[in-house]
Short mmCIF file of C-alpha atoms and ligand atoms in Angstrom, two decimals:
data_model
loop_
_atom_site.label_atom_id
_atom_site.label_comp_id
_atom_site.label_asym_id
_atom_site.label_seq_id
_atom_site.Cartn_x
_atom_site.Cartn_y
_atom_site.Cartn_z
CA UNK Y 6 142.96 -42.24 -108.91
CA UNK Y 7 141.09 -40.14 -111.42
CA UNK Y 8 143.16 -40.51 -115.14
CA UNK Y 9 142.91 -36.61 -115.20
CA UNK Y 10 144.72 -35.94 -112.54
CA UNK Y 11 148.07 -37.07 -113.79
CA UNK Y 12 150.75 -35.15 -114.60
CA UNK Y 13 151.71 -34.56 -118.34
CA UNK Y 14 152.65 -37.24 -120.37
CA UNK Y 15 156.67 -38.42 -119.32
CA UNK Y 16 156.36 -37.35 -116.30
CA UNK Y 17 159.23 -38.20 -114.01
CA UNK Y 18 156.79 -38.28 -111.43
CA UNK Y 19 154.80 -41.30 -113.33
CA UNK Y 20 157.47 -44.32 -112.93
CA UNK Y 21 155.45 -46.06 -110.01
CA UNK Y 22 152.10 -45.91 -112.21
CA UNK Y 23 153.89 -47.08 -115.40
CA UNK Y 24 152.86 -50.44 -114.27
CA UNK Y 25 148.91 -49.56 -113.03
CA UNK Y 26 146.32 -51.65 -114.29
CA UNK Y 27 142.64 -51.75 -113.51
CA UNK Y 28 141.80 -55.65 -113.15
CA UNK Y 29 138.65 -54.10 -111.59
CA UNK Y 30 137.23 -53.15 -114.69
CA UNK Y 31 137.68 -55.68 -116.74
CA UNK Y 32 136.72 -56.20 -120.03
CA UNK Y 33 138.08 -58.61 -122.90
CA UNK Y 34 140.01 -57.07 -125.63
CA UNK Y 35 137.51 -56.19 -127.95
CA UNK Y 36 136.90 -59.51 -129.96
CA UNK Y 37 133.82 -62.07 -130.37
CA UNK Y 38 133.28 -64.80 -130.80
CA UNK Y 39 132.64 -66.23 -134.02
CA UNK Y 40 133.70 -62.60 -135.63
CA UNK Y 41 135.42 -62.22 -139.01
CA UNK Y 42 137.36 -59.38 -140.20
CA UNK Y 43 136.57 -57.03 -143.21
CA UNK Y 44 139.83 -56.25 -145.29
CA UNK Y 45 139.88 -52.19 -146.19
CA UNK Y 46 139.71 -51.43 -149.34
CA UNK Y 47 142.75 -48.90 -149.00
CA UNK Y 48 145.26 -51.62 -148.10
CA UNK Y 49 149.19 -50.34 -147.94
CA UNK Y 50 150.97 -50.73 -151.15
CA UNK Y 51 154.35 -53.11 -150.61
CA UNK Y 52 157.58 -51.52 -149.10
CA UNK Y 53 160.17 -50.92 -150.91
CA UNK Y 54 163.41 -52.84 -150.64
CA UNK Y 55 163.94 -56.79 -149.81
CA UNK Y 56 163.96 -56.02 -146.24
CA UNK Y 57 161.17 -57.44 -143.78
CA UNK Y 58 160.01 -54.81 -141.44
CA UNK Y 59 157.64 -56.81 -139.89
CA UNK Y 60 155.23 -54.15 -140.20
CA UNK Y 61 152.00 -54.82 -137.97
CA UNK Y 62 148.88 -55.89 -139.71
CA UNK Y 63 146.01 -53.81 -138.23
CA UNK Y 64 143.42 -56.15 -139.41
CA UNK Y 65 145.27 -58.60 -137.72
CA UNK Y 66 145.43 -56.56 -134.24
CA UNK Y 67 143.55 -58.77 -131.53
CA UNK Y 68 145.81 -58.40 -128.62
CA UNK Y 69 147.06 -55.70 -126.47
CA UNK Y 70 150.79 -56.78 -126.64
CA UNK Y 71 152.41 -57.17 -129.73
CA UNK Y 72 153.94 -60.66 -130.06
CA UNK Y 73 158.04 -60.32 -130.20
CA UNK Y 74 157.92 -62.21 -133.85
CA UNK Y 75 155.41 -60.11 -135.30
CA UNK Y 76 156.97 -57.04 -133.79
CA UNK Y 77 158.28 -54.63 -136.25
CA UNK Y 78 162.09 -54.08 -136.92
CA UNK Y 79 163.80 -50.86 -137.91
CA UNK Y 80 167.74 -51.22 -138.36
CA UNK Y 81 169.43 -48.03 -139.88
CA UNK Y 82 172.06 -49.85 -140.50
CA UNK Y 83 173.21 -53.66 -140.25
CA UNK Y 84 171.26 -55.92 -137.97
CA UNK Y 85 174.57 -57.02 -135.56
CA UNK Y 86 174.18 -60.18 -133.85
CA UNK Y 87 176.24 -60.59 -130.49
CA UNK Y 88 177.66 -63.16 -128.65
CA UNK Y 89 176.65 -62.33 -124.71
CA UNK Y 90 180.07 -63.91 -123.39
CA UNK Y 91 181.50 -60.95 -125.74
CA UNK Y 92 179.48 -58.35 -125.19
CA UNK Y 93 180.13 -55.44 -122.55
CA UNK Y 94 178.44 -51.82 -121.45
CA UNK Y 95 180.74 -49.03 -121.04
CA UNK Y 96 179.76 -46.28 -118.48
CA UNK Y 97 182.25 -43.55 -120.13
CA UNK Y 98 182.99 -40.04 -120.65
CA UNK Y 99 182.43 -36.94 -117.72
CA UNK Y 100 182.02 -39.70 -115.37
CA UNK Y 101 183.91 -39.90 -111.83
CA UNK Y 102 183.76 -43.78 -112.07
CA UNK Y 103 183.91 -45.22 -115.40
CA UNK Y 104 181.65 -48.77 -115.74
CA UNK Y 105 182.43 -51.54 -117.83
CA UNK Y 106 179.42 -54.19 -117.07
CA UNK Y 107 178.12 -57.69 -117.87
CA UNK Y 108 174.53 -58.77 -119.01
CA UNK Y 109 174.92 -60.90 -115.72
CA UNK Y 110 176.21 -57.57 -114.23
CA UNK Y 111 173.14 -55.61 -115.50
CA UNK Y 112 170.45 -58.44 -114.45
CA UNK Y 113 172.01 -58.54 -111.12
CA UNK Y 114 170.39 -54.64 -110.52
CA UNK Y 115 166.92 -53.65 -109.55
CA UNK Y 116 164.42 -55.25 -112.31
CA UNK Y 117 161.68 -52.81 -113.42
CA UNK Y 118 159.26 -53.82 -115.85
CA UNK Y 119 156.99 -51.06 -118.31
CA UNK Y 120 154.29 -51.80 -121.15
CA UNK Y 121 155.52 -49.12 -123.83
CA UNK Y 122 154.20 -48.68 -127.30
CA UNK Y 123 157.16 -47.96 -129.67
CA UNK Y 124 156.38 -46.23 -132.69
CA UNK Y 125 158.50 -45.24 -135.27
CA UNK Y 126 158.76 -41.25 -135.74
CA UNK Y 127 158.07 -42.34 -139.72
CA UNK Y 128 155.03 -44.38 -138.97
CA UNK Y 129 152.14 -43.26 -141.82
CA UNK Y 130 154.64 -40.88 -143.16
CA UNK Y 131 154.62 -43.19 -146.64
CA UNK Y 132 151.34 -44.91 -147.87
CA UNK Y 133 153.56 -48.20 -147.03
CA UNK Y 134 154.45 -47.50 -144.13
CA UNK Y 135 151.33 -47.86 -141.67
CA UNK Y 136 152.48 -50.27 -139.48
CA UNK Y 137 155.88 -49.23 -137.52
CA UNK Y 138 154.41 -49.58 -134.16
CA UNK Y 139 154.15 -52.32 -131.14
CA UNK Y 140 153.27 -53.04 -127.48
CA UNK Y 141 155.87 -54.76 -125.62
CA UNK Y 142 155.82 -55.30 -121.56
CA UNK Y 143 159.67 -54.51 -121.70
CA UNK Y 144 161.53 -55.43 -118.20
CA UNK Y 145 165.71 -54.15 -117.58
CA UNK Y 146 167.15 -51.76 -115.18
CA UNK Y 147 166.77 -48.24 -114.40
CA UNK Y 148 169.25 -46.55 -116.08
CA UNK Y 149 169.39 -43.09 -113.19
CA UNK Y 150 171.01 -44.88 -110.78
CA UNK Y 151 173.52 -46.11 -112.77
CA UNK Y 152 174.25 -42.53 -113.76
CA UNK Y 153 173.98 -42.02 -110.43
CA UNK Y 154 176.80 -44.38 -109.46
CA UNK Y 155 178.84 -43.54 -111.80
CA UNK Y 156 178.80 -39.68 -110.52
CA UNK Y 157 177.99 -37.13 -113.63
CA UNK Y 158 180.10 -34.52 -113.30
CA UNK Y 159 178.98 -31.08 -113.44
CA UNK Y 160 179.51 -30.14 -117.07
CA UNK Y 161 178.12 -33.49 -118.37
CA UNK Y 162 175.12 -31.83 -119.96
CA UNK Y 163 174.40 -34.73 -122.83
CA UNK Y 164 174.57 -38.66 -122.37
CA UNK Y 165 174.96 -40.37 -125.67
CA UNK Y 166 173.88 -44.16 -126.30
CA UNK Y 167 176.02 -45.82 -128.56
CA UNK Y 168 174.34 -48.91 -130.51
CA UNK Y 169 177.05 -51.86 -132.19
CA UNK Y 170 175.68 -51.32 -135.65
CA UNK Y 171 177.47 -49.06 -137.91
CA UNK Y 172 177.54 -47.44 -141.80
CA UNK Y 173 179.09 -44.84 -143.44
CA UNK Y 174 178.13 -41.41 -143.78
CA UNK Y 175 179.05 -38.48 -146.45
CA UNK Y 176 179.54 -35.53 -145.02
CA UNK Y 177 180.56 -32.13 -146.60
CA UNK Y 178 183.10 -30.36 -144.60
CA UNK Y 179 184.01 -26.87 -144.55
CA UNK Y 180 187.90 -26.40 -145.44
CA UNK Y 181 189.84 -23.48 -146.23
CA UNK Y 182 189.99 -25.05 -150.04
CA UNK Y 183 186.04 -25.17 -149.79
CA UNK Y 184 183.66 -27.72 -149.12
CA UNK Y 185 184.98 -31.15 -149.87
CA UNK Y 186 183.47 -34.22 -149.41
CA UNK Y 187 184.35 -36.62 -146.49
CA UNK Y 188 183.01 -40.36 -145.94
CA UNK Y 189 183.22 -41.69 -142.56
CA UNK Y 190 182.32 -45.18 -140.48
CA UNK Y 191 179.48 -44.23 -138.19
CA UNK Y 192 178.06 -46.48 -134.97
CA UNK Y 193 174.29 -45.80 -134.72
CA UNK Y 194 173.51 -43.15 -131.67
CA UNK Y 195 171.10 -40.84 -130.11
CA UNK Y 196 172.00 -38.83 -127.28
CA UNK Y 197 169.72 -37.22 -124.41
CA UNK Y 198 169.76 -34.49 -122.14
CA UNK Y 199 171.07 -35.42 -118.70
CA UNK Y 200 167.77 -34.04 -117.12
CA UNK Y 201 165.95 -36.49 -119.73
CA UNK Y 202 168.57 -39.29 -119.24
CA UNK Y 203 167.71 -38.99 -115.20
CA UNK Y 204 164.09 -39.48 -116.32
CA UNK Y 205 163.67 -42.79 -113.72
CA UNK Y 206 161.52 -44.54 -116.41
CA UNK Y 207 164.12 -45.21 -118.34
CA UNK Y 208 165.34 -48.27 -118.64
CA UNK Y 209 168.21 -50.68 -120.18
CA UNK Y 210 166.50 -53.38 -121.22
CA UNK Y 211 167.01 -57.36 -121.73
CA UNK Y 212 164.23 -58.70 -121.90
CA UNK Y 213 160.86 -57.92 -124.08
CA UNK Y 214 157.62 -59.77 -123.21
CA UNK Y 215 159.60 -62.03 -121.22
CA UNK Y 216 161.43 -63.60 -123.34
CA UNK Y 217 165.40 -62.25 -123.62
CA UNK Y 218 165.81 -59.29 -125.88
CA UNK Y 219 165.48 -61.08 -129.52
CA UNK Y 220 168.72 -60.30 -131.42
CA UNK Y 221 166.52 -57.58 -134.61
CA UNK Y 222 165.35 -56.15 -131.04
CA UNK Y 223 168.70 -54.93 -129.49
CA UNK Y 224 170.20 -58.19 -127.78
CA UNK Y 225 171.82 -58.13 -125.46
CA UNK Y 226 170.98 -54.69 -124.42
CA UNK Y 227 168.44 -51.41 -125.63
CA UNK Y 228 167.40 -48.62 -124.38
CA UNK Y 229 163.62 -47.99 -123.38
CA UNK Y 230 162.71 -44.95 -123.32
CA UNK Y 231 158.77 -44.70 -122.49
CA UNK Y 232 157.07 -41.40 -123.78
CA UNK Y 233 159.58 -41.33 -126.74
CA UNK Y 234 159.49 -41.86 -130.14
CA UNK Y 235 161.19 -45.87 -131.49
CA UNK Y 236 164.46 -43.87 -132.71
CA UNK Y 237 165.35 -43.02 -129.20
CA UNK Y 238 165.39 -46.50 -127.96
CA UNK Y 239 168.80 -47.72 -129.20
CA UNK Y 240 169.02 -50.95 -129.78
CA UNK Y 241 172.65 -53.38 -129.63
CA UNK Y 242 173.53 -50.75 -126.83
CA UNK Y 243 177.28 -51.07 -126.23
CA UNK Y 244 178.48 -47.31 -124.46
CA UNK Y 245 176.85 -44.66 -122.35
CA UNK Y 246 179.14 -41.61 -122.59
CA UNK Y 247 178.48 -38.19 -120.78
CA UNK Y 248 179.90 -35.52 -122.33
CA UNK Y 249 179.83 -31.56 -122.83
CA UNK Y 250 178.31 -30.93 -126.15
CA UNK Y 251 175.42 -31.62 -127.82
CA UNK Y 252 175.59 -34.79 -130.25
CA UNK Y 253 175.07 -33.08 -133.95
CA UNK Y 254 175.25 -36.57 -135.55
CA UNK Y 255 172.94 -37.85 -138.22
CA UNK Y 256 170.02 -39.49 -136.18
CA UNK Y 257 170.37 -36.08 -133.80
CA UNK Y 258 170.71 -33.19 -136.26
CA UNK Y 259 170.18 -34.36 -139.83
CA UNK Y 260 167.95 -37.00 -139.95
CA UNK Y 261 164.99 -37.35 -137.90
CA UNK Y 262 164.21 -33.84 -138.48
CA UNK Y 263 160.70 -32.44 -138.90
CA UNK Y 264 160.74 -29.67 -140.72
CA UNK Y 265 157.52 -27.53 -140.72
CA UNK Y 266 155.66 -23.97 -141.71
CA UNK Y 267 154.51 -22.60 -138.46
CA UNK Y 268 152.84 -19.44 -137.88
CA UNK Y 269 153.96 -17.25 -134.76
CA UNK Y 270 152.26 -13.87 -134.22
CA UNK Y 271 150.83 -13.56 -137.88
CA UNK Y 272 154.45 -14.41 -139.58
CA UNK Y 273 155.30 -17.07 -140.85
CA UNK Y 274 158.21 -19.38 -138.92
CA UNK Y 275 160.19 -22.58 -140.70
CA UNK Y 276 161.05 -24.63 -137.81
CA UNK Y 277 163.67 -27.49 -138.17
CA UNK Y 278 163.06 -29.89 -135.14
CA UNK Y 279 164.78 -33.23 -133.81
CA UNK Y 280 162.58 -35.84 -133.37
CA UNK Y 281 161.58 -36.78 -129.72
CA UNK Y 282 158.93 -37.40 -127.57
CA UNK Y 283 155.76 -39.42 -129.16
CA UNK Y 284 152.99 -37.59 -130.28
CA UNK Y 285 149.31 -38.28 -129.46
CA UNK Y 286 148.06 -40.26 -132.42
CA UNK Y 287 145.08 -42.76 -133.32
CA UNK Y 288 144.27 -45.10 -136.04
CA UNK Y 289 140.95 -47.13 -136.86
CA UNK Y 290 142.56 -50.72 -136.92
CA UNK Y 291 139.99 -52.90 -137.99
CA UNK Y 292 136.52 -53.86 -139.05
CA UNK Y 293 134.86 -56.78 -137.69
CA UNK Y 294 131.87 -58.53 -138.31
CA UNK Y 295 129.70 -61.00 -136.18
CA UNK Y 296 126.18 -62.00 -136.60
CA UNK Y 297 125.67 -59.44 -138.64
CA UNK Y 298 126.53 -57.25 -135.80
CA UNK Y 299 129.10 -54.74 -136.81
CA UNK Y 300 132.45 -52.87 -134.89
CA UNK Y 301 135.48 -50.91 -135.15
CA UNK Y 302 138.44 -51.53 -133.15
CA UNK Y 303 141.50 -49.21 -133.28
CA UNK Y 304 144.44 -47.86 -130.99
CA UNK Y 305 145.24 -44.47 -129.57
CA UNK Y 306 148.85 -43.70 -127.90
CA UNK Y 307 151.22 -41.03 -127.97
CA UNK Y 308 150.15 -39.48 -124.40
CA UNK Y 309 147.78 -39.53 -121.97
CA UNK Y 310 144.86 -40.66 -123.98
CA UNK Y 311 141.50 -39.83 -122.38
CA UNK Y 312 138.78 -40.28 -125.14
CA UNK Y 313 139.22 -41.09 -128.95
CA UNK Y 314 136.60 -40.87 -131.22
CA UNK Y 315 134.76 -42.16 -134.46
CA UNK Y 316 133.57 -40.40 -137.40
CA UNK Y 317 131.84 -42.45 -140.21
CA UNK Y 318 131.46 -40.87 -143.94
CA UNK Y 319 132.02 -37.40 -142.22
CA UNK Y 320 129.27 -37.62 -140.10
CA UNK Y 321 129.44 -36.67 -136.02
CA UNK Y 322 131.91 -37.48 -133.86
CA UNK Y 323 131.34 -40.78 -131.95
CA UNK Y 324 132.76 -41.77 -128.54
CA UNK Y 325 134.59 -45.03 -128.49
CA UNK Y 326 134.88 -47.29 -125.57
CA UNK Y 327 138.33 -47.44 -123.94
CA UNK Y 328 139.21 -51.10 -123.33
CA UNK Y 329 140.39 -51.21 -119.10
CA UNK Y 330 140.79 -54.80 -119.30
CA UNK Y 331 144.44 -54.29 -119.28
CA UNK Y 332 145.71 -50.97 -119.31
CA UNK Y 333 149.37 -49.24 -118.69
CA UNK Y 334 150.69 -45.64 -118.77
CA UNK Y 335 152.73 -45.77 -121.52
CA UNK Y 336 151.02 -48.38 -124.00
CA UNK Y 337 148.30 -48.19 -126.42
CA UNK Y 338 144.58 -47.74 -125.33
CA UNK Y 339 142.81 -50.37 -127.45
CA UNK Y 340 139.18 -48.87 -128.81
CA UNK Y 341 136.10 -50.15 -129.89
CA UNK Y 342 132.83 -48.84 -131.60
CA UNK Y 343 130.06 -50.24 -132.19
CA UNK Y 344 128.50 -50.25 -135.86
CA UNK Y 345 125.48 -52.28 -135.66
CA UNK Y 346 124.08 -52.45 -138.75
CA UNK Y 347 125.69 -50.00 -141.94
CA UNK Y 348 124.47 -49.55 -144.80
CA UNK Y 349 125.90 -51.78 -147.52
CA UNK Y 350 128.64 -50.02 -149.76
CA UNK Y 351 131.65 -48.06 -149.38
CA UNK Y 352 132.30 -46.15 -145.99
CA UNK Y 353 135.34 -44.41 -144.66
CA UNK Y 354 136.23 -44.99 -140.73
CA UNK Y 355 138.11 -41.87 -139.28
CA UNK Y 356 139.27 -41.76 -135.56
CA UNK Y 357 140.58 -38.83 -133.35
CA UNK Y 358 142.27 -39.20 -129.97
CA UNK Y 359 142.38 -36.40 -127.10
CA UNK Y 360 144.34 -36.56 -124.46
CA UNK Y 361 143.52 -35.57 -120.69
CA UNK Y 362 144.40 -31.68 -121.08
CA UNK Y 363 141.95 -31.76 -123.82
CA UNK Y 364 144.52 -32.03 -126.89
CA UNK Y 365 142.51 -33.37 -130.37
CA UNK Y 366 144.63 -35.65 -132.86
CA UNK Y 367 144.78 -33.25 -135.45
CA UNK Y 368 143.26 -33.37 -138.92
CA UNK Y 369 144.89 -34.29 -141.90
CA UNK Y 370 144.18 -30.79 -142.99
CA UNK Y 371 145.25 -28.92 -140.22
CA UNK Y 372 148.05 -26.91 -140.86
CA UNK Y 373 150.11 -28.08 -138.13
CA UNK Y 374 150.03 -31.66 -140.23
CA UNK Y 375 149.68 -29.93 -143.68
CA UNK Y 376 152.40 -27.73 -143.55
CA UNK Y 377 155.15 -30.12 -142.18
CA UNK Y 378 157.37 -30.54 -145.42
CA UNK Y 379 159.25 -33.93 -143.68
CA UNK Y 380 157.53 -37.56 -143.54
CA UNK Y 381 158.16 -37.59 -139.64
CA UNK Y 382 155.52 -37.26 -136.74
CA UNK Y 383 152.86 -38.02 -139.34
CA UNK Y 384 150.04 -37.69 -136.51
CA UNK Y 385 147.11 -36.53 -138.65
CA UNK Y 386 143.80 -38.28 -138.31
CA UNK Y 387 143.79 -41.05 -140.61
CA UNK Y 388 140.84 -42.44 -142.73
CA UNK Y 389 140.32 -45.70 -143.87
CA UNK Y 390 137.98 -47.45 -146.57
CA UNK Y 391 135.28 -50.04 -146.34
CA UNK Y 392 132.97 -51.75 -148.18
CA UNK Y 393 129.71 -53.60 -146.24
CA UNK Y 394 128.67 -56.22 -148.50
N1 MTE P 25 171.24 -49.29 -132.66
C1 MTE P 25 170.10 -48.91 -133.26
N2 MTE P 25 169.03 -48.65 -132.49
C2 MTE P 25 167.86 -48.27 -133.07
C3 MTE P 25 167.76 -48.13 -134.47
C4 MTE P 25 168.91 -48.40 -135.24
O1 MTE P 25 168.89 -48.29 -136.48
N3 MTE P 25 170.06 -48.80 -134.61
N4 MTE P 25 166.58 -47.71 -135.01
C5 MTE P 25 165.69 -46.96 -134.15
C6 MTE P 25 164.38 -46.73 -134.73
S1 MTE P 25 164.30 -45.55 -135.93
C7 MTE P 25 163.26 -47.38 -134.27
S2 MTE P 25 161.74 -46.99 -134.87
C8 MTE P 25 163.36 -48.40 -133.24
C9 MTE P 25 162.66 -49.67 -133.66
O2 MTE P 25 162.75 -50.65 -132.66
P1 MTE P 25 162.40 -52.16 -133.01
O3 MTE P 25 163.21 -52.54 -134.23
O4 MTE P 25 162.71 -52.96 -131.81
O5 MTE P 25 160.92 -52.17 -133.34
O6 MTE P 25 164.70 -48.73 -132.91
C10 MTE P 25 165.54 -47.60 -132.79
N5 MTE P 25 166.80 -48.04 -132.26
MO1 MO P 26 162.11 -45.17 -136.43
#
């Protein structure tokens, strides 16, 4: 099947190819023998805070999937850890039949499987933060027929996925004194709409790379949501509820916002958006170096990528080779170009992906990236530094 021909990106009609690979083309990931890597010169200043993200190295990238303990970790709030034997799912809300199920329960159920690059919507939106992003082959249940079984009603418009973890927010609140201030517990949740909850890739997940879910990655239970952005893949899942009204809570309508400067017929438009589905993106990862024999090896996600492409000190645009030695719908295409022989000094490494409707990875100067005000869905082309010795 020609890699044009399919449908857009999240397709509902994609869940049988999630899993395609191409063992007839086979090629190794893009490593030699012998080969040493080049550290950039623009390497990400330390993260703030105590907290280990786990960020992924890119000059340490040399396999398709991302290892579950060098997998990064974002927690909003706490990190819960929970006991299985206590743990339950509810099914709740404008539901005919209300659920309440086991892990044993959920692993009883038709097991799909799905490589899926997660990437955090604030990946590259902070010069330390360059590495919120992983492969996982991710394997749980479908979540439709679930939905399914336990019969949507009509006006169940919005399913919302509760995670265990919780914080407090301060909110302002309109009251006939004026605005006063109110603090309130909060569970971690993101909510769907039921025509995007249906979507059959979807899946509840326990177990990532086949090992069980690891407790910083959602155990017992997540959400997998291929096509969409790392916030919409709860983690410590504990309640599915259907209900009539959009969620307006803070990882829906206040955070995870993009807020940008648009253009529309001449005029210019603010648009205020809620994070959602990922965004075609590329990154050189690395510089390696054997023999004297030189190459660049990066990623390229966020859709259907079809080409990406290399542009050294400015110059033209290069094609890459797309690595088919193991290959999935919804997971990272791994790139490679080769750089025989540079000059010695400093270079800069920029890559570009395009997707199969013919899309480009926008610029870092393109309006579309220069004008969004908010840190999130930082997809611009990014540019790295190197020196050849
Ligand atoms: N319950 C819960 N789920 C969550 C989050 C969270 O804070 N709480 N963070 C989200 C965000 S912003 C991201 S990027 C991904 C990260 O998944 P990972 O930690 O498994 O890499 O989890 C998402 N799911
Ligand atoms: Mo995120």
């Amino acid at each position: 099947m020609a890699r044009r021909e399919l449908m857009r990106y999240g397709s509902a009609a994609l869940a049988g190819l999630a899993l395609l690979r191409f063992p007839g083309l086979a090629r190794a990931f893009p490593t030699r023998p012998g080969e040493e890597v080049l550290p950039w010169l623009d390497q990400p200043p330390p993260a703030p805070g105590a907290v280990d993200r786990q960020l992924l190295r890119w000059e340490a990238l040399d396999s398709w999937l991302t290892p579950n303990d060098k997998f990064f970790v974002i927690a909003n709030y706490n990190r819960p850890v929970i006991a299985e034997a206590e743990w339950r799912l509810e099914l709740a809300g404008l539901v005919a039949r209300p659920l309440t199920l086991t892990l044993a329960d959920l692993k009883a159920r038709p097991r799909h499987e799905v490589v899926f690059t997660l990437e955090c919507a604030g990946n590259h939106g902070f010069p330390w933060f360059q590495g919120g992003i992983g492969t996982a082959r991710w394997a749980g249940t479908p979540l439709a027929p679930l939905l399914a079984e336990a019969g949507l009603l009509d006006r169940g418009i919005e399913v919302v996925f509760w995670g265990a973890d919780a914080g407090e927010e301060v909110r302002d609140a309109r009251t006939p004194e004026g605005i006063r201030q109110i603090t309130m517990p909060q569970h971690f949740a993101r909510s769907m709409s039921r025509v995007d909850a249906l979507d059959p890739n979807n899946l509840l997940c326990y177990e990532m790379n086949g090992a069980p879910l690891p407790a910083a990655h959602g155990f017992p239970l997540r959400l997998i949501a291929p096509g969409w952005y790392g916030v919409a893949n709860v983690k410590w899942l504990t309640r599915i509820e259907v209900q009539d009204t959009r969620l307006g809570n803070r990882f829906m309508a206040r955070d995870y916002i993009t807020v940008r400067e648009d253009v529309r017929d001449g005029e210019p438009v603010w648009t205020e958006t809620s994070v959602g589905r990922a965004r075609l993106k590329s990154v050189p990862g690395k510089v390696t170096r054997a023999g004297g024999q030189y190459r660049i090896v990066g990623a390229g996600w966020g859709g259907p990528v079809a080409r990406v492409e290399v542009q050294v000190d400015g110059g033209p645009w290069l094609p890459a080779t797309i690595d088919r030695s193991e290959e999935a719908y919804f997971a990272w295409r791994i790139w490679s170009l080769d750089w025989a022989t540079p000059a010695p000094g400093e270079h800069t490494v920029t890559s570009r992906a395009i997707d199969t409707e013919g899309h480009i990875q926008p610029a870092a100067d393109d309006p579309w990236i220069a004008k969004k005000q908010t840190y999130w869905e930082s997809t611009g082309q990014v540019t790295r530094r190197i020196r050849i010795p």
